[in-house]
Amino acid sequence: MSNSGSIKLNESLKTISSTTVSEVYVNNYKWLVNMLNKKLSCPQKSADLAQDTFIRILSSQNIFYISEAKAILTTISKGLLVDYYRRQTIEATYRSALTYLPEAQTPSPEEKAIVLDTLFEIDRMLDCLPSKARTVFLLSQLDGLTYPEIAEKLNISLSSVQKHMTQTFLACYAIRYQGDK
């Protein structure tokens, strides 16, 4: 902790004063869990998200001031809450789609987990794209439109459609091969 009351959080946990982090945790953990529980109505999930919030702070390379602890915790936890709700929506939609499959074609629990992880990765990738690229990709892949049809529908050039698809495929490639480095 410096004289200004800040905590420098970086990749090396050794540089973090454990008493300072402990102080922030002890002083704010119950408050954060209660705040999250008001939104989730599930104490266990609220506790999990509170822990994830502190993990995000610990793994951050930003400087945080102790006086801003609640604001920072609130901001990070709200982002995690949004991610949680998105994951819940994706999972519910997937499980609903599975009900239309014949029992013989129902995937195993392991296959379901793999598909859900893939769907979560695709969702994160799409969320990082500019809206036009995301729209072009979805029109192509989900609606089955050709590039000329997309260009006409969105009133953009064919080369713009190709540029957006290239951008999206590069993002897909990066996700696919990120662990193979």
CSV table of C-alpha atoms in Angstrom, one decimal:
chain,number,residue,atom,x,y,z
A,1,MET,CA,0.0,0.0,0.0
A,2,SER,CA,1.4,3.4,-0.9
A,3,ASN,CA,1.0,6.6,1.0
A,4,SER,CA,-1.9,7.6,-1.1
A,5,GLY,CA,-4.0,4.6,0.1
A,6,SER,CA,-3.9,2.8,-3.2
A,7,ILE,CA,-3.4,-0.9,-3.9
A,8,LYS,CA,-1.3,-1.8,-7.0
A,9,LEU,CA,-2.8,-5.0,-8.2
A,10,ASN,CA,-0.7,-6.9,-10.9
A,11,GLU,CA,0.2,-10.4,-12.0
A,12,SER,CA,2.5,-11.0,-9.0
A,13,LEU,CA,0.3,-11.4,-5.9
A,14,LYS,CA,3.5,-10.9,-3.8
A,15,THR,CA,3.4,-7.2,-4.5
A,16,ILE,CA,-0.1,-6.9,-2.9
A,17,SER,CA,-0.2,-6.2,0.8
A,18,SER,CA,-2.2,-9.1,2.2
A,19,THR,CA,-3.4,-7.0,5.1
A,20,THR,CA,-4.8,-4.4,2.7
A,21,VAL,CA,-6.6,-7.0,0.5
A,22,SER,CA,-7.8,-8.7,3.6
A,23,GLU,CA,-9.1,-5.4,5.0
A,24,VAL,CA,-11.1,-4.7,1.8
A,25,TYR,CA,-12.4,-8.2,1.8
A,26,VAL,CA,-13.4,-8.3,5.4
A,27,ASN,CA,-15.0,-4.9,5.3
A,28,ASN,CA,-17.0,-5.5,2.1
A,29,TYR,CA,-17.6,-9.2,1.5
A,30,LYS,CA,-20.9,-9.4,3.5
A,31,TRP,CA,-22.2,-6.2,2.0
A,32,LEU,CA,-21.4,-7.4,-1.5
A,33,VAL,CA,-23.1,-10.8,-0.9
A,34,ASN,CA,-26.2,-9.1,0.4
A,35,MET,CA,-26.3,-6.7,-2.5
A,36,LEU,CA,-26.0,-9.6,-5.0
A,37,ASN,CA,-28.5,-11.7,-3.1
A,38,LYS,CA,-31.1,-8.9,-3.5
A,39,LYS,CA,-30.8,-9.4,-7.2
A,40,LEU,CA,-30.4,-13.2,-7.3
A,41,SER,CA,-32.3,-14.4,-4.3
A,42,CYS,CA,-29.8,-17.2,-4.0
A,43,PRO,CA,-27.2,-17.0,-1.2
A,44,GLN,CA,-24.9,-19.6,-2.7
A,45,LYS,CA,-24.8,-18.0,-6.2
A,46,SER,CA,-24.4,-14.5,-4.5
A,47,ALA,CA,-21.4,-15.8,-2.5
A,48,ASP,CA,-19.9,-17.3,-5.7
A,49,LEU,CA,-20.2,-14.0,-7.6
A,50,ALA,CA,-18.8,-12.1,-4.7
A,51,GLN,CA,-15.8,-14.4,-4.7
A,52,ASP,CA,-15.4,-14.0,-8.5
A,53,THR,CA,-15.5,-10.2,-8.0
A,54,PHE,CA,-12.6,-10.3,-5.6
A,55,ILE,CA,-10.7,-12.7,-7.9
A,56,ARG,CA,-11.2,-10.1,-10.7
A,57,ILE,CA,-9.8,-7.4,-8.5
A,58,LEU,CA,-6.8,-9.6,-7.5
A,59,SER,CA,-6.0,-10.5,-11.1
A,60,SER,CA,-6.4,-6.9,-12.3
A,61,GLN,CA,-3.4,-4.7,-13.2
A,62,ASN,CA,-5.1,-1.5,-12.3
A,63,ILE,CA,-4.6,0.7,-9.3
A,64,PHE,CA,-7.5,0.8,-6.9
A,65,TYR,CA,-8.0,3.2,-4.1
A,66,ILE,CA,-9.5,1.8,-0.8
A,67,SER,CA,-11.9,4.7,-0.7
A,68,GLU,CA,-13.4,3.5,-4.0
A,69,ALA,CA,-13.7,-0.2,-2.9
A,70,LYS,CA,-17.6,-0.3,-2.9
A,71,ALA,CA,-17.8,1.5,-6.2
A,72,ILE,CA,-15.3,-0.9,-7.8
A,73,LEU,CA,-16.9,-4.0,-6.3
A,74,THR,CA,-20.3,-2.8,-7.5
A,75,THR,CA,-19.1,-2.2,-11.0
A,76,ILE,CA,-17.3,-5.5,-11.3
A,77,SER,CA,-20.1,-7.5,-9.7
A,78,LYS,CA,-22.7,-5.9,-12.0
A,79,GLY,CA,-20.7,-7.0,-15.0
A,80,LEU,CA,-20.4,-10.5,-13.6
A,81,LEU,CA,-24.2,-10.5,-12.9
A,82,VAL,CA,-24.9,-9.6,-16.5
A,83,ASP,CA,-22.6,-12.4,-17.6
A,84,TYR,CA,-24.4,-14.8,-15.3
A,85,TYR,CA,-27.8,-13.9,-16.7
A,86,ARG,CA,-26.6,-14.2,-20.3
A,87,ARG,CA,-25.2,-17.7,-19.5
A,88,GLN,CA,-28.5,-18.6,-17.9
A,89,THR,CA,-30.4,-17.5,-20.9
A,90,ILE,CA,-28.1,-19.4,-23.3
A,91,GLU,CA,-28.3,-22.5,-21.2
A,92,ALA,CA,-32.1,-22.4,-20.9
A,93,THR,CA,-32.4,-21.9,-24.6
A,94,TYR,CA,-30.1,-24.8,-25.3
A,95,ARG,CA,-32.0,-27.1,-22.9
A,96,SER,CA,-35.3,-26.1,-24.5
A,97,ALA,CA,-34.0,-26.9,-27.9
A,98,LEU,CA,-32.9,-30.3,-26.7
A,99,THR,CA,-36.5,-31.2,-25.8
A,100,TYR,CA,-37.3,-31.3,-29.5
A,101,LEU,CA,-34.7,-34.1,-30.1
A,102,PRO,CA,-35.7,-37.7,-30.1
A,103,GLU,CA,-34.4,-39.4,-27.0
A,104,ALA,CA,-32.0,-41.5,-29.0
A,105,GLN,CA,-30.3,-38.3,-30.3
A,106,THR,CA,-30.0,-36.6,-26.9
A,107,PRO,CA,-26.4,-35.8,-26.2
A,108,SER,CA,-24.6,-37.2,-23.2
A,109,PRO,CA,-24.0,-34.9,-20.2
A,110,GLU,CA,-20.3,-34.5,-21.4
A,111,GLU,CA,-21.5,-33.5,-24.9
A,112,LYS,CA,-24.0,-31.0,-23.4
A,113,ALA,CA,-21.2,-29.4,-21.4
A,114,ILE,CA,-19.0,-29.1,-24.4
A,115,VAL,CA,-21.8,-27.6,-26.5
A,116,LEU,CA,-22.6,-25.1,-23.7
A,117,ASP,CA,-19.0,-24.1,-23.3
A,118,THR,CA,-18.8,-23.5,-27.1
A,119,LEU,CA,-22.0,-21.5,-27.1
A,120,PHE,CA,-20.6,-19.3,-24.2
A,121,GLU,CA,-17.4,-18.7,-26.2
A,122,ILE,CA,-19.4,-17.8,-29.3
A,123,ASP,CA,-21.5,-15.4,-27.2
A,124,ARG,CA,-18.4,-13.7,-25.8
A,125,MET,CA,-16.9,-13.5,-29.2
A,126,LEU,CA,-20.0,-12.0,-30.8
A,127,ASP,CA,-20.3,-9.5,-27.9
A,128,CYS,CA,-16.9,-8.2,-28.7
A,129,LEU,CA,-17.7,-7.5,-32.3
A,130,PRO,CA,-19.0,-4.3,-33.7
A,131,SER,CA,-22.7,-4.5,-34.2
A,132,LYS,CA,-22.6,-4.5,-38.0
A,133,ALA,CA,-20.1,-7.4,-38.1
A,134,ARG,CA,-22.3,-9.3,-35.6
A,135,THR,CA,-25.4,-8.7,-37.7
A,136,VAL,CA,-23.7,-9.8,-40.9
A,137,PHE,CA,-22.4,-12.9,-39.3
A,138,LEU,CA,-25.8,-13.9,-37.8
A,139,LEU,CA,-27.6,-13.2,-41.1
A,140,SER,CA,-25.1,-15.5,-42.8
A,141,GLN,CA,-24.8,-18.3,-40.3
A,142,LEU,CA,-28.3,-18.4,-38.8
A,143,ASP,CA,-30.5,-17.1,-41.5
A,144,GLY,CA,-28.5,-18.6,-44.3
A,145,LEU,CA,-28.4,-15.5,-46.4
A,146,THR,CA,-25.8,-15.2,-49.1
A,147,TYR,CA,-23.3,-12.3,-49.1
A,148,PRO,CA,-25.1,-10.5,-51.9
A,149,GLU,CA,-28.5,-10.9,-50.0
A,150,ILE,CA,-26.9,-9.5,-46.8
A,151,ALA,CA,-25.4,-6.6,-48.7
A,152,GLU,CA,-28.9,-5.8,-50.1
A,153,LYS,CA,-30.7,-6.3,-46.9
A,154,LEU,CA,-28.3,-4.0,-44.9
A,155,ASN,CA,-27.8,-1.6,-47.8
A,156,ILE,CA,-24.0,-2.0,-47.7
A,157,SER,CA,-21.5,-3.1,-50.3
A,158,LEU,CA,-20.5,-6.7,-51.0
A,159,SER,CA,-16.9,-5.9,-50.0
A,160,SER,CA,-18.2,-4.6,-46.6
A,161,VAL,CA,-20.0,-7.9,-46.0
A,162,GLN,CA,-16.8,-9.7,-46.9
A,163,LYS,CA,-14.8,-7.5,-44.5
A,164,HIS,CA,-17.3,-8.1,-41.7
A,165,MET,CA,-17.3,-11.8,-42.2
A,166,THR,CA,-13.5,-11.9,-42.4
A,167,GLN,CA,-13.4,-10.0,-39.1
A,168,THR,CA,-15.8,-12.4,-37.5
A,169,PHE,CA,-14.0,-15.5,-38.8
A,170,LEU,CA,-10.7,-14.2,-37.4
A,171,ALA,CA,-12.4,-13.8,-34.0
A,172,CYS,CA,-13.7,-17.4,-34.2
A,173,TYR,CA,-10.3,-18.6,-35.2
A,174,ALA,CA,-8.7,-16.8,-32.3
A,175,ILE,CA,-11.2,-18.4,-29.9
A,176,ARG,CA,-10.7,-21.8,-31.4
A,177,TYR,CA,-6.9,-21.8,-31.3
A,178,GLN,CA,-6.2,-19.7,-28.2
A,179,GLY,CA,-5.3,-22.7,-26.1
A,180,ASP,CA,-3.1,-24.3,-28.8
A,181,LYS,CA,-0.3,-21.8,-28.5
